[in-house]
Amino acid sequence: MTENLNPFAIAQKQLDKAAEVMNLDKQALAILREPRRTLIVNIPVRMRNGKTQTFTGFRVQYNDARGPAKGGIRFHPEETLDTVKALSAWMTWKCSLADIPFGGGKGGVICDPKKMNDSELEALSRAYIRAIGQFIGPDKDVPAPDVSTTPQTMAWMMDEYANIVGHNEFGVITGKPVELWGSEGRKDSTAMGGMYVMREAAKMQKINLKKATIAVQGFGNAGMYAYTLSKSMFGSKVVAISDSKGGVYDPDGLDLKKLEEAKQKTGTVMNYKSKNAEKITNEKLLELDVDILIPSAIENQVRADNADKVKAKLLLELANGPVTPEADSILHENGVFDLPDFLVNSGGVIGSYFEWAQNQSKIYWKTPEFYARLDEIITKSFKDTMDLRKSYFEKKQKITPRTAAYIIAVDRVAKAMKARGWY
Ligand code: GLU
């Protein structure tokens, strides 16, 4: 039987599993299996050739029992409503596990940003915000960057929202440039959070990070910083990295300058040159004999058909949804310590929370405070997850880190819904 790779079916399956283990109230589960609000918009945009092209966009508010919906906006040619629904569910668990005052949401537009110029991207970003403008707000739903959206995209969107409401509302969107009251530290906070988790997990698994070899899938905001920070913070050796076209493997370790050069000149890190470097595919990168594997690109990378080939001891899910439920079980059986996305990559939204809190209070922090608070929150999430898992082990129930993290996150949302009288 082939595996169901629909991300929303996967999100529901993961939730069902946790609900069963924790014996979640059936009424609460029924609420949590579906998003609270789903908006589909069709957005006409005048393109550079003078013709109007219509794009379809989504914004899903999965759950807001604990606070405004929160989550990024993706620009992706293969975006689907089900992907956005899944990602909005994962945002709900992410914010809850981190114990920050947000629910979960997500947005997406079906478009190919690689084929669009800056003015088209600006026009699309503004038109999307006009289309969902009534739906968002600093206390309602707070978007942020995700796949193929950047601080610049957030700046245009923030500006358009200010046009709609007639005044500046910096807290309507996070991941803004620092000039527009974005937060120092937010840019690399997803990867930085992942590094704090890596530090804790390595201690637990007795991996010496100074000697560890690492493969990173993805060269976007998450992957690029995961690569630079693993080197600068721990002195680890990153031997492989990739982008959507393919990757490069060098047993001697990779050099940032040369990677950027290859990316800039040829459009892909694949063409990195050094004595021992060889081109590898994205699939092969996942199978490398390394200590730590960090998928930092997109969903469904480690599946039932390749999970057996993963040789890493520690797998850090810095992307959203890179490991399918069947792969999860296989990794677990094979003794791979796989830490779930909504823990590992929560540094992004924790950083967004700091930015939003600063925007709302108009009191701005210094960068060291940003990182210290991020470390505190994400390290606590890791420890909470491990402690809960241990308590199940003691009851002779072997649950994965993902299920443990789900139980914590779902329990908090369920309790909030209960207190509000939703069930
Ligand atoms: N897009 C990031 C995520 O998936 C950040 C979301 C946010 O900051 O709201 O976690």
XYZ file of C-alpha atoms and ligand atoms in Angstrom:
433
model
C 0.000 0.000 0.000
C 1.392 3.389 -0.882
C 1.736 5.944 1.860
C -0.744 8.839 1.996
C 1.402 11.936 1.550
C -1.382 14.491 1.875
C 0.028 16.807 4.562
C -3.349 17.406 6.193
C -4.074 13.668 6.394
C -0.641 13.347 8.017
C -1.339 16.140 10.516
C -4.636 14.507 11.472
C -2.990 11.107 11.798
C -0.320 12.476 14.141
C -2.991 14.172 16.240
C -5.145 11.021 16.372
C -2.180 9.043 17.602
C -1.415 11.500 20.404
C -5.133 11.736 21.269
C -5.282 7.983 21.692
C -2.192 7.804 23.918
C -3.320 10.711 26.109
C -6.959 9.635 26.063
C -8.156 13.005 24.808
C -11.832 13.896 25.158
C -13.636 13.005 21.892
C -15.328 16.410 21.663
C -12.005 18.193 22.000
C -10.521 15.937 19.334
C -13.387 16.714 16.944
C -12.678 20.451 17.284
C -8.927 19.981 16.932
C -9.104 17.785 13.822
C -10.350 20.683 11.652
C -9.421 24.352 11.218
C -11.731 26.938 12.735
C -11.648 29.287 9.740
C -10.520 28.855 6.157
C -10.365 31.645 3.622
C -9.759 31.140 -0.096
C -9.132 34.241 -2.200
C -8.606 34.887 -5.887
C -6.263 37.775 -6.480
C -5.960 39.619 -9.793
C -2.506 41.112 -10.335
C -1.354 43.253 -13.278
C 1.854 41.641 -14.559
C 4.786 43.285 -16.352
C 3.372 42.389 -19.790
C 0.292 44.498 -19.019
C -1.981 41.463 -18.629
C -3.830 40.547 -15.463
C -3.081 37.183 -13.918
C -5.295 35.714 -11.209
C -3.622 33.944 -8.293
C -5.311 31.769 -5.689
C -4.381 32.346 -2.066
C -5.330 30.877 1.294
C -5.318 31.880 4.929
C -6.266 29.300 7.527
C -6.815 30.024 11.212
C -6.551 26.601 12.718
C -7.139 27.359 16.362
C -7.132 30.554 18.397
C -8.185 29.323 21.831
C -4.860 30.453 23.360
C -4.400 33.677 21.400
C -4.376 35.202 17.907
C -3.637 32.824 15.039
C 0.051 32.921 14.115
C 1.964 31.573 11.173
C 3.808 32.288 7.961
C 2.813 32.894 4.368
C 4.282 30.706 1.618
C 4.642 31.586 -2.041
C 4.868 28.238 -3.788
C 3.856 26.908 -7.218
C 2.503 23.692 -5.698
C 0.677 25.257 -2.775
C -2.598 23.549 -1.846
C -5.306 24.233 0.705
C -4.499 20.953 2.437
C -0.835 21.898 2.817
C -1.809 25.228 4.355
C -4.291 23.475 6.663
C -1.594 21.044 7.822
C 0.913 23.828 8.363
C -1.641 25.822 10.347
C -2.279 22.809 12.580
C 1.461 22.412 13.137
C 1.674 26.130 14.036
C -0.998 25.543 16.686
C 1.077 22.787 18.299
C 4.276 24.816 17.850
C 2.967 27.873 19.713
C 1.395 25.728 22.385
C 4.508 23.624 23.023
C 6.582 26.815 23.313
C 3.860 28.122 25.629
C 3.594 31.467 23.851
C 0.262 33.338 23.676
C -0.758 32.429 20.127
C -2.921 29.968 18.294
C -1.973 28.604 14.891
C -2.518 29.829 11.351
C -0.895 29.727 7.938
C -1.201 31.335 4.544
C -0.128 30.563 1.030
C -0.386 31.765 -2.537
C -0.061 29.516 -5.566
C 2.609 31.289 -7.597
C 6.139 30.790 -8.847
C 8.225 33.571 -7.269
C 11.257 32.501 -9.321
C 9.434 33.615 -12.468
C 8.287 36.961 -11.060
C 10.169 40.230 -10.780
C 10.181 42.492 -7.727
C 7.329 44.710 -8.824
C 5.128 41.707 -9.541
C 5.984 40.225 -6.154
C 5.198 43.531 -4.476
C 1.883 43.814 -6.317
C 0.981 40.239 -5.371
C 1.956 40.749 -1.707
C -0.158 43.905 -1.471
C -3.116 42.352 -3.283
C -3.012 39.310 -0.991
C -3.151 41.573 2.075
C -6.055 43.538 0.580
C -7.847 40.236 0.054
C -7.326 38.932 3.601
C -7.133 42.331 5.346
C -10.371 41.972 7.334
C -9.269 38.574 8.532
C -5.919 39.557 10.118
C -4.731 41.989 12.828
C -2.320 42.124 15.769
C -4.930 40.553 18.054
C -6.577 38.342 15.436
C -4.080 36.687 13.168
C -0.426 37.623 12.729
C 1.382 36.425 9.563
C 5.155 36.025 9.094
C 7.626 34.818 6.455
C 7.876 31.222 5.286
C 8.949 29.469 2.069
C 9.877 32.153 -0.536
C 8.677 35.139 1.473
C 11.180 37.508 3.079
C 11.450 40.536 5.394
C 10.877 42.674 2.280
C 7.621 40.815 1.580
C 6.572 41.465 5.191
C 7.393 45.184 4.819
C 5.149 45.529 1.754
C 2.389 43.628 3.527
C 2.685 45.733 6.679
C 2.539 48.893 4.567
C -0.551 47.685 2.732
C -2.270 46.837 6.006
C -1.484 50.366 7.263
C -3.186 51.706 4.112
C -6.285 49.643 4.855
C -6.686 50.582 8.534
C -5.409 54.132 8.173
C -2.582 53.945 10.697
C 0.610 51.987 11.381
C 0.092 48.599 12.993
C 3.563 47.137 13.211
C 2.320 44.175 15.249
C 0.144 42.893 12.394
C 3.008 40.955 10.869
C 6.383 39.674 12.076
C 9.685 38.936 10.386
C 9.815 42.560 9.210
C 13.089 44.314 8.403
C 14.740 45.870 11.471
C 14.143 49.357 9.973
C 10.408 48.708 10.322
C 10.593 47.479 13.909
C 11.411 43.925 13.042
C 13.543 42.382 15.736
C 17.270 42.014 15.801
C 17.812 38.244 15.983
C 14.588 37.234 14.214
C 16.416 36.580 10.922
C 18.324 33.556 12.174
C 16.049 32.640 15.086
C 14.611 29.497 13.437
C 18.080 28.012 13.003
C 19.312 29.412 16.321
C 16.453 27.681 18.137
C 17.370 24.491 16.268
C 20.950 24.876 17.484
C 19.867 25.148 21.116
C 17.842 21.957 20.659
C 20.813 20.309 18.940
C 23.029 21.232 21.906
C 20.595 19.613 24.373
C 19.953 16.548 22.219
C 23.679 16.006 21.662
C 24.271 16.100 25.416
C 21.579 13.510 25.887
C 22.757 11.257 23.063
C 26.418 11.733 23.956
C 27.341 13.200 20.588
C 30.425 15.400 20.660
C 29.398 18.352 18.500
C 32.991 19.431 17.962
C 33.650 16.174 16.152
C 30.210 15.676 14.664
C 29.497 15.552 10.945
C 26.300 17.172 9.703
C 24.254 17.125 6.501
C 21.807 19.979 5.903
C 19.052 19.725 3.319
C 18.076 23.197 2.121
C 19.863 26.494 1.647
C 17.036 28.889 2.515
C 16.699 30.939 5.677
C 16.644 27.861 7.929
C 19.256 25.705 6.169
C 21.767 28.435 5.468
C 21.887 29.566 9.096
C 21.845 25.974 10.364
C 25.002 25.497 8.323
C 26.791 28.654 9.524
C 25.701 28.341 13.161
C 26.637 24.658 13.559
C 30.129 25.672 12.497
C 30.436 28.895 14.474
C 28.721 27.785 17.696
C 29.985 24.227 18.021
C 32.760 23.769 15.478
C 30.867 20.900 13.845
C 31.748 19.813 10.332
C 28.981 20.331 7.774
C 29.826 17.889 4.996
C 26.752 18.254 2.803
C 24.190 20.860 1.850
C 21.630 21.206 -0.914
C 19.034 23.449 -2.518
C 15.986 22.550 -4.604
C 18.178 21.602 -7.597
C 20.560 19.269 -5.737
C 23.451 19.207 -3.330
C 27.140 18.889 -2.699
C 29.097 16.542 -0.445
C 32.640 17.158 0.748
C 34.059 14.909 3.482
C 36.500 17.710 4.398
C 33.650 20.120 5.192
C 32.142 22.972 3.169
C 33.247 26.570 2.888
C 30.627 29.343 3.019
C 32.317 31.678 0.553
C 32.534 28.972 -2.074
C 28.936 27.911 -1.456
C 27.663 31.438 -1.922
C 29.783 31.839 -4.989
C 28.374 28.683 -6.573
C 24.837 29.737 -5.679
C 25.290 33.248 -7.038
C 27.093 32.336 -10.245
C 25.271 29.145 -11.206
C 22.013 29.344 -9.245
C 22.751 26.217 -7.193
C 25.155 25.019 -4.480
C 25.557 21.813 -6.519
C 28.324 23.455 -8.544
C 30.517 24.037 -5.493
C 34.120 23.289 -6.361
C 36.881 21.828 -4.189
C 39.319 18.921 -4.283
C 37.021 16.279 -2.834
C 33.596 17.764 -3.442
C 31.030 15.713 -5.329
C 27.516 16.477 -6.514
C 24.737 14.572 -4.778
C 20.985 14.475 -5.134
C 18.632 15.586 -2.372
C 17.673 11.911 -1.823
C 21.288 10.807 -1.397
C 21.960 13.622 1.055
C 19.417 12.111 3.434
C 21.209 8.765 3.315
C 24.718 10.009 4.110
C 26.689 8.428 6.909
C 26.719 11.487 9.190
C 26.055 12.011 12.887
C 23.339 14.607 12.428
C 20.843 15.163 9.641
C 18.987 18.475 9.419
C 16.209 18.553 6.800
C 15.539 22.278 6.403
C 13.588 22.499 3.175
C 10.070 21.164 2.627
C 7.685 18.438 3.714
C 7.654 14.665 2.980
C 11.391 14.139 2.523
C 11.856 11.106 4.781
C 9.124 8.607 3.916
C 8.298 4.902 4.271
C 10.385 4.193 1.142
C 13.654 5.783 2.326
C 13.502 6.020 6.142
C 15.417 2.750 6.447
C 18.360 4.331 4.655
C 18.853 7.158 7.145
C 22.142 6.539 8.937
C 22.310 9.664 11.123
C 22.046 9.193 14.890
C 20.180 12.444 15.389
C 17.587 13.906 13.012
C 16.562 17.507 13.590
C 13.448 18.521 11.670
C 14.156 22.164 10.920
C 11.683 22.139 7.993
C 7.951 21.787 8.545
C 6.722 18.217 8.033
C 9.876 16.601 6.570
C 9.158 13.169 8.135
C 5.970 11.181 7.408
C 4.216 9.117 10.127
C 5.361 5.792 8.634
C 8.926 7.046 8.422
C 8.606 8.205 12.013
C 7.980 4.634 13.189
C 10.790 3.219 11.053
C 13.303 5.780 12.360
C 12.187 5.070 15.899
C 12.650 1.306 15.453
C 16.086 1.873 13.935
C 17.165 3.940 16.926
C 17.399 7.270 15.087
C 16.677 10.047 17.588
C 14.216 12.101 15.532
C 13.092 15.401 17.024
C 9.851 16.857 15.634
C 9.517 20.000 13.550
C 7.231 21.905 15.878
C 9.870 21.672 18.584
C 13.058 22.016 16.503
C 11.958 24.940 14.306
C 9.909 26.787 16.916
C 12.709 29.369 17.262
C 11.161 31.172 14.276
C 7.820 31.776 15.890
C 9.338 32.358 19.317
C 11.384 35.123 17.653
C 8.172 36.391 16.062
C 6.527 36.472 19.473
C 9.377 38.656 20.752
C 9.012 40.964 17.761
C 5.229 41.202 18.245
C 5.579 41.808 22.002
C 8.056 44.623 21.305
C 5.771 46.131 18.643
C 2.746 45.988 20.942
C 4.574 47.415 23.959
C 6.781 49.806 21.942
C 9.646 48.866 24.214
C 12.592 47.414 22.341
C 15.108 44.867 23.595
C 18.804 44.419 23.004
C 19.883 41.411 20.928
C 21.481 39.382 23.776
C 18.151 39.448 25.589
C 16.445 38.096 22.484
C 18.764 35.081 22.266
C 18.807 34.436 26.018
C 15.001 34.329 26.152
C 14.849 32.164 23.030
C 17.275 29.707 24.580
C 15.270 29.605 27.780
C 11.947 28.907 26.066
C 13.114 26.326 23.544
C 15.340 24.482 26.013
C 12.355 24.222 28.320
C 10.223 22.835 25.458
C 12.895 20.195 24.799
C 13.132 19.254 28.481
C 9.328 19.170 28.917
C 9.113 16.833 25.919
C 11.832 14.528 27.230
C 10.348 14.476 30.725
C 6.910 13.609 29.474
C 8.336 10.877 27.261
C 10.188 9.474 30.237
C 7.025 9.379 32.306
C 5.387 7.243 29.581
C 8.454 5.000 29.408
C 8.078 4.441 33.121
C 4.512 3.279 32.434
C 6.047 0.906 29.853
C 4.717 2.901 26.925
C 7.366 3.687 24.334
C 6.290 6.906 22.671
C 8.299 8.970 20.182
C 9.496 12.513 20.939
C 6.858 13.690 18.439
C 3.993 12.056 20.294
C 5.328 13.384 23.609
C 5.494 16.925 22.206
C 1.980 16.510 20.756
C 0.583 15.462 24.117
C 1.944 18.577 25.822
C 0.767 20.906 23.064
C -2.676 19.359 22.586
C -3.331 19.216 26.316
C -2.718 22.974 26.662
C -5.028 23.843 23.765
C -7.702 21.428 24.986
C -7.574 22.942 28.475
C -7.944 26.459 27.039
C -10.926 25.352 24.942
C -12.484 23.658 27.950
C -12.071 26.768 30.122
C -13.658 28.874 27.377
C -16.608 26.509 27.263
C -16.040 25.193 23.744
C -16.790 21.678 24.903
N 7.094 30.322 9.159
C 7.682 30.043 10.443
C 7.188 28.720 10.979
O 6.723 27.879 10.260
C 7.473 31.178 11.409
C 6.065 31.512 11.714
C 5.880 32.776 12.509
O 6.871 33.348 12.884
O 4.736 33.151 12.705
O 7.334 28.431 12.142
